[in-house]
Short mmCIF file of C-alpha atoms in Angstrom, two decimals:
data_model
loop_
_atom_site.label_atom_id
_atom_site.label_comp_id
_atom_site.label_asym_id
_atom_site.label_seq_id
_atom_site.Cartn_x
_atom_site.Cartn_y
_atom_site.Cartn_z
CA LEU A 1 22.19 19.41 -30.28
CA LEU A 2 25.17 21.92 -30.13
CA ILE A 3 24.92 24.93 -31.89
CA ASP A 4 27.65 27.06 -32.70
CA TRP A 5 26.75 31.03 -32.04
CA LEU A 6 28.54 33.25 -34.09
CA ILE A 7 28.60 36.80 -32.02
CA PRO A 8 30.25 40.14 -31.62
CA ASP A 9 32.32 41.71 -28.76
CA PHE A 10 29.63 42.61 -26.19
CA HIS A 11 29.65 44.80 -23.35
CA ILE A 12 27.36 44.42 -19.86
CA GLY A 13 23.52 45.73 -20.42
CA SER A 14 24.06 44.63 -24.19
CA GLY A 15 20.11 44.85 -25.43
CA GLY A 16 21.19 42.31 -28.32
CA HIS A 17 23.51 40.22 -26.23
CA THR A 18 21.05 39.99 -23.48
CA THR A 19 18.18 38.36 -26.03
CA ILE A 20 20.91 36.10 -27.46
CA PHE A 21 21.96 34.59 -24.05
CA ARG A 22 18.59 34.66 -23.13
CA ILE A 23 17.97 31.89 -25.68
CA ILE A 24 20.74 30.01 -25.12
CA HIS A 25 19.74 29.91 -21.54
CA HIS A 26 16.35 28.28 -22.77
CA LEU A 27 18.46 25.94 -25.19
CA GLU A 28 20.18 24.62 -22.43
CA LYS A 29 17.27 23.96 -20.11
CA MET A 30 15.84 21.65 -23.03
CA GLY A 31 19.07 19.99 -23.29
CA HIS A 32 20.62 21.59 -25.45
CA ARG A 33 24.39 22.64 -25.71
CA SER A 34 25.75 25.82 -27.13
CA LYS A 35 29.58 27.43 -27.96
CA ILE A 36 29.77 30.49 -28.10
CA TRP A 37 32.43 32.27 -31.02
CA ILE A 38 33.27 35.99 -30.19
CA CYS A 39 34.18 36.99 -33.70
CA ASP A 40 37.42 38.91 -34.40
CA LYS A 41 38.45 39.77 -31.31
CA THR A 42 37.03 40.69 -27.77
CA HIS A 43 37.85 43.61 -25.37
CA PHE A 44 37.99 41.21 -21.88
CA LYS A 45 40.91 39.87 -21.50
CA SER A 46 40.74 36.04 -21.60
CA VAL A 47 37.94 34.36 -22.83
CA ARG A 48 37.29 33.22 -19.42
CA LEU A 49 36.33 36.36 -18.21
CA ALA A 50 33.97 37.03 -21.06
CA ARG A 51 32.02 33.89 -19.96
CA ASN A 52 32.26 34.83 -16.32
CA THR A 53 30.55 37.92 -17.44
CA ILE A 54 28.12 36.25 -19.03
CA ARG A 55 27.86 34.20 -15.92
CA THR A 56 28.02 36.79 -14.21
CA HIS A 57 25.59 39.86 -16.08
CA PHE A 58 23.53 37.90 -18.39
CA PHE A 59 22.48 34.27 -17.55
CA PRO A 60 24.68 31.48 -15.64
CA LEU A 61 25.29 29.89 -18.88
CA ARG A 62 26.74 26.00 -19.21
CA ALA A 63 28.46 27.37 -22.63
CA ASP A 64 32.13 27.48 -23.77
CA VAL A 65 32.99 30.60 -25.06
CA GLY A 66 35.36 31.61 -27.61
CA ILE A 67 37.35 33.14 -30.42
CA LEU A 68 36.84 33.03 -33.95
CA ASP A 69 40.08 35.35 -35.47
CA LYS A 70 40.20 35.86 -39.23
CA SER A 71 42.56 32.92 -39.29
CA LEU A 72 39.38 30.36 -38.83
CA SER A 73 41.78 28.37 -37.54
CA ALA A 74 39.35 26.99 -35.22
CA THR A 75 37.08 24.18 -34.71
CA LEU A 76 33.12 24.48 -34.97
CA GLU A 77 31.79 21.09 -34.29
CA GLY A 78 28.29 21.74 -33.88
CA ASP A 79 24.92 20.35 -35.48
CA CYS A 80 24.63 24.16 -37.06
CA ILE A 81 25.86 27.73 -37.37
CA PHE A 82 24.34 31.01 -35.74
CA SER A 83 24.60 33.72 -37.19
CA THR A 84 23.99 37.18 -34.67
CA SER A 85 25.37 39.95 -36.58
CA PHE A 86 25.67 41.30 -40.30
CA GLU A 87 29.22 40.93 -39.35
CA THR A 88 29.08 37.55 -37.74
CA CYS A 89 27.52 36.06 -40.89
CA TYR A 90 30.95 36.93 -42.90
CA TYR A 91 32.55 34.67 -40.70
CA SER A 92 29.77 32.32 -41.25
CA ARG A 93 29.72 32.16 -45.18
CA ALA A 94 33.68 32.21 -45.03
CA LEU A 95 33.98 28.99 -43.07
CA TYR A 96 34.57 25.38 -44.68
CA SER A 97 31.25 23.50 -43.38
CA ASN A 98 28.53 21.30 -44.72
CA LYS A 99 26.09 22.42 -41.32
CA PRO A 100 22.92 24.50 -42.10
CA ARG A 101 24.01 27.86 -41.36
CA PHE A 102 20.72 30.31 -39.31
CA TYR A 103 20.86 34.20 -38.60
CA LEU A 104 19.27 35.37 -35.40
CA VAL A 105 18.05 38.92 -36.77
CA GLN A 106 17.55 41.39 -34.15
CA ASP A 107 17.44 44.48 -36.48
CA TYR A 108 17.05 45.48 -40.24
CA GLU A 109 20.92 46.61 -39.50
CA PRO A 110 21.42 48.08 -42.89
CA SER A 111 19.62 51.61 -40.93
CA PHE A 112 22.46 51.29 -38.13
CA PHE A 113 24.60 52.67 -41.18
CA PRO A 114 24.90 55.65 -43.30
CA VAL A 115 24.71 54.98 -47.22
CA GLY A 116 28.35 53.95 -47.65
CA SER A 117 30.06 50.64 -47.34
CA LYS A 118 28.95 49.36 -44.42
CA TYR A 119 25.32 49.67 -45.23
CA PHE A 120 25.59 48.22 -48.21
CA LEU A 121 27.67 44.69 -46.40
CA ALA A 122 24.82 44.63 -43.75
CA GLN A 123 22.06 44.21 -46.51
CA GLU A 124 24.41 41.58 -49.16
CA THR A 125 23.54 38.89 -45.87
CA TYR A 126 19.74 39.41 -46.54
CA ASP A 127 21.60 37.02 -49.67
CA PHE A 128 23.59 34.48 -48.25
CA GLY A 129 21.25 31.65 -48.22
CA PHE A 130 21.47 31.66 -44.37
CA HIS A 131 17.75 30.36 -42.63
CA CYS A 132 16.55 33.58 -40.70
CA ILE A 133 14.93 34.64 -37.37
CA THR A 134 13.65 37.42 -36.46
CA ALA A 135 12.70 39.58 -33.61
CA GLY A 136 9.44 40.74 -34.65
CA LYS A 137 6.76 39.89 -36.89
CA TRP A 138 7.61 43.37 -38.49
CA LEU A 139 11.24 42.15 -39.38
CA PHE A 140 10.06 39.06 -40.33
CA GLN A 141 8.45 41.12 -43.43
CA LYS A 142 11.01 43.26 -43.76
CA VAL A 143 13.89 41.01 -44.24
CA GLY A 144 11.67 38.96 -46.46
CA SER A 145 11.09 41.86 -48.77
CA VAL A 146 14.74 42.44 -49.42
CA GLY A 147 15.45 38.51 -50.01
CA GLY A 148 16.22 37.29 -46.66
CA ASP A 149 15.18 33.34 -46.24
CA CYS A 150 12.78 34.07 -43.03
CA LEU A 151 11.22 30.94 -41.28
CA GLY A 152 10.33 32.91 -38.45
CA TYR A 153 10.35 34.93 -35.80
CA PHE A 154 9.85 35.37 -32.22
CA ASP A 155 8.17 38.01 -29.89
CA LEU A 156 10.49 40.39 -27.62
CA ALA A 157 10.52 39.21 -24.53
CA VAL A 158 9.24 41.09 -20.80
CA ASP A 159 9.79 39.00 -18.01
CA HIS A 160 6.26 40.36 -15.70
CA ALA A 161 7.62 39.16 -12.28
CA LEU A 162 10.31 42.63 -12.44
CA PHE A 163 8.29 44.66 -15.19
CA PHE A 164 4.64 45.58 -13.67
CA PRO A 165 2.94 49.08 -13.27
CA PRO A 166 2.83 50.25 -10.05
CA ILE A 167 0.33 49.03 -7.56
CA CYS A 168 -0.45 52.77 -6.49
CA SER A 169 -0.01 55.72 -9.18
CA SER A 170 1.65 58.85 -8.00
CA ASN A 171 1.70 62.31 -9.41
CA PRO A 172 4.41 63.92 -9.10
CA GLU A 173 4.75 67.67 -8.60
CA VAL A 174 7.37 67.65 -10.80
CA PRO A 175 7.39 65.35 -13.99
CA VAL A 176 9.76 62.84 -13.77
CA ILE A 177 11.22 61.35 -17.18
CA ALA A 178 13.29 57.82 -17.54
CA VAL A 179 15.27 58.72 -20.81
CA TYR A 180 17.35 56.29 -22.68
CA SER A 181 20.35 57.51 -23.79
CA ARG A 182 23.37 55.77 -25.07
CA ALA A 183 25.27 58.22 -28.05
CA GLY A 184 27.89 55.50 -28.56
CA THR A 185 25.26 53.89 -30.93
CA GLU A 186 23.77 57.01 -33.48
CA ARG A 187 20.48 55.57 -34.07
CA ARG A 188 20.04 56.25 -30.34
CA LEU A 189 18.93 59.98 -31.22
CA SER A 190 19.84 61.23 -27.91
CA GLU A 191 21.68 64.24 -29.30
CA MET A 192 17.83 65.33 -30.33
CA VAL A 193 15.85 64.24 -27.48
CA ILE A 194 17.59 66.47 -25.49
CA HIS A 195 17.75 69.25 -28.10
CA GLY A 196 14.01 68.64 -28.04
CA LEU A 197 14.04 68.41 -23.87
CA ASN A 198 16.54 71.42 -24.15
CA VAL A 199 13.43 73.04 -25.79
CA LEU A 200 10.15 72.22 -23.39
CA ALA A 201 12.54 73.08 -20.93
CA GLY A 202 12.82 76.92 -22.30
CA ARG A 203 8.87 76.90 -22.22
CA GLU A 204 9.31 76.79 -18.74
CA MET A 205 7.60 73.63 -18.25
CA PRO A 206 8.89 71.67 -14.76
CA PHE A 207 10.79 68.35 -15.45
CA LYS A 208 13.43 66.45 -13.78
CA VAL A 209 15.23 63.95 -15.87
CA LEU A 210 16.51 60.39 -15.27
CA PHE A 211 18.77 59.32 -17.97
CA PHE A 212 19.74 55.57 -18.72
CA GLY A 213 22.05 53.13 -20.56
CA ALA A 214 25.24 55.06 -20.07
CA LYS A 215 27.38 56.68 -18.05
CA ASN A 216 27.76 59.61 -20.13
CA ILE A 217 25.35 61.90 -21.87
CA PRO A 218 26.25 63.66 -25.61
CA VAL A 219 24.88 67.34 -25.29
CA THR A 220 24.31 69.85 -22.34
CA PRO A 221 21.34 69.47 -21.14
CA MET A 222 19.67 72.77 -19.73
CA PHE A 223 17.01 71.31 -16.87
CA GLU A 224 16.89 69.46 -13.18
CA TYR A 225 18.85 65.65 -14.54
CA GLU A 226 20.64 62.99 -12.88
CA VAL A 227 22.75 60.32 -15.02
CA LEU A 228 22.57 56.49 -13.79
CA GLY A 229 24.30 54.65 -16.66
CA VAL A 230 23.88 51.14 -16.72
CA LEU A 231 20.68 49.87 -14.77
CA LYS A 232 19.95 46.19 -13.43
CA PRO A 233 16.34 44.91 -14.69
CA ARG A 234 14.96 45.06 -11.27
CA GLU A 235 16.45 48.95 -11.03
CA LEU A 236 14.91 49.75 -14.44
CA ALA A 237 11.70 48.30 -13.57
CA LYS A 238 11.74 50.34 -10.59
CA LEU A 239 13.32 53.27 -12.20
CA TYR A 240 10.15 53.13 -14.44
CA ARG A 241 7.13 53.02 -12.15
CA ASN A 242 8.54 55.80 -10.45
CA SER A 243 8.61 57.85 -13.34
CA THR A 244 5.99 59.88 -15.35
CA ILE A 245 7.15 58.94 -18.53
CA GLY A 246 9.79 56.67 -20.33
CA CYS A 247 11.14 57.67 -23.60
CA VAL A 248 13.04 55.15 -25.78
#
């Protein structure tokens, strides 16, 4: 098969895009081909740079990359079309094509937003009639309950060659807490986590926090901390093994 993938623009470290590119990687191993379309526009200076970023920081895909702008002038020649976010569903629906349309649903996207335009635009996509494949059983049931045509779901992946328990557990004198903080997406509750840890520090509970996920944190911590930024999988696995608690 040749599969057209419609994706939003991406940055290094994006979990949702990692899953998309991983699926494409495994499909390529099975002999299928893919074309990746970034919808609207990209912050990369060229599609060549975008493709090289995918190959360097995600998976060594053979897939080409293109831009599907609002003119919808690009020609999609695949056997089917996969949307991967609520915005890309609108691009798919606007394309003139008799090819089957699928929707890779990784989150219940209406909950990404306050009740407003984007909330309802995201909710409406489950009524488009696209065949939905969801990340996990809970999402399969949730999307089905609001009208989505759910074909099945997949379990989220973990690479046990990278992520495994420490061989010898250590008990540091001061507990180390690994905290995922990515304030650019409000649903990560980054501010709330830090406020809660500040309360804990105010009770004279000793601990050290290692933040990961972004270069900046949104609230001033009242405790010992380091900001590690976006980590590669091996670095993240090592962080978890060397931490007392992980908090996401």
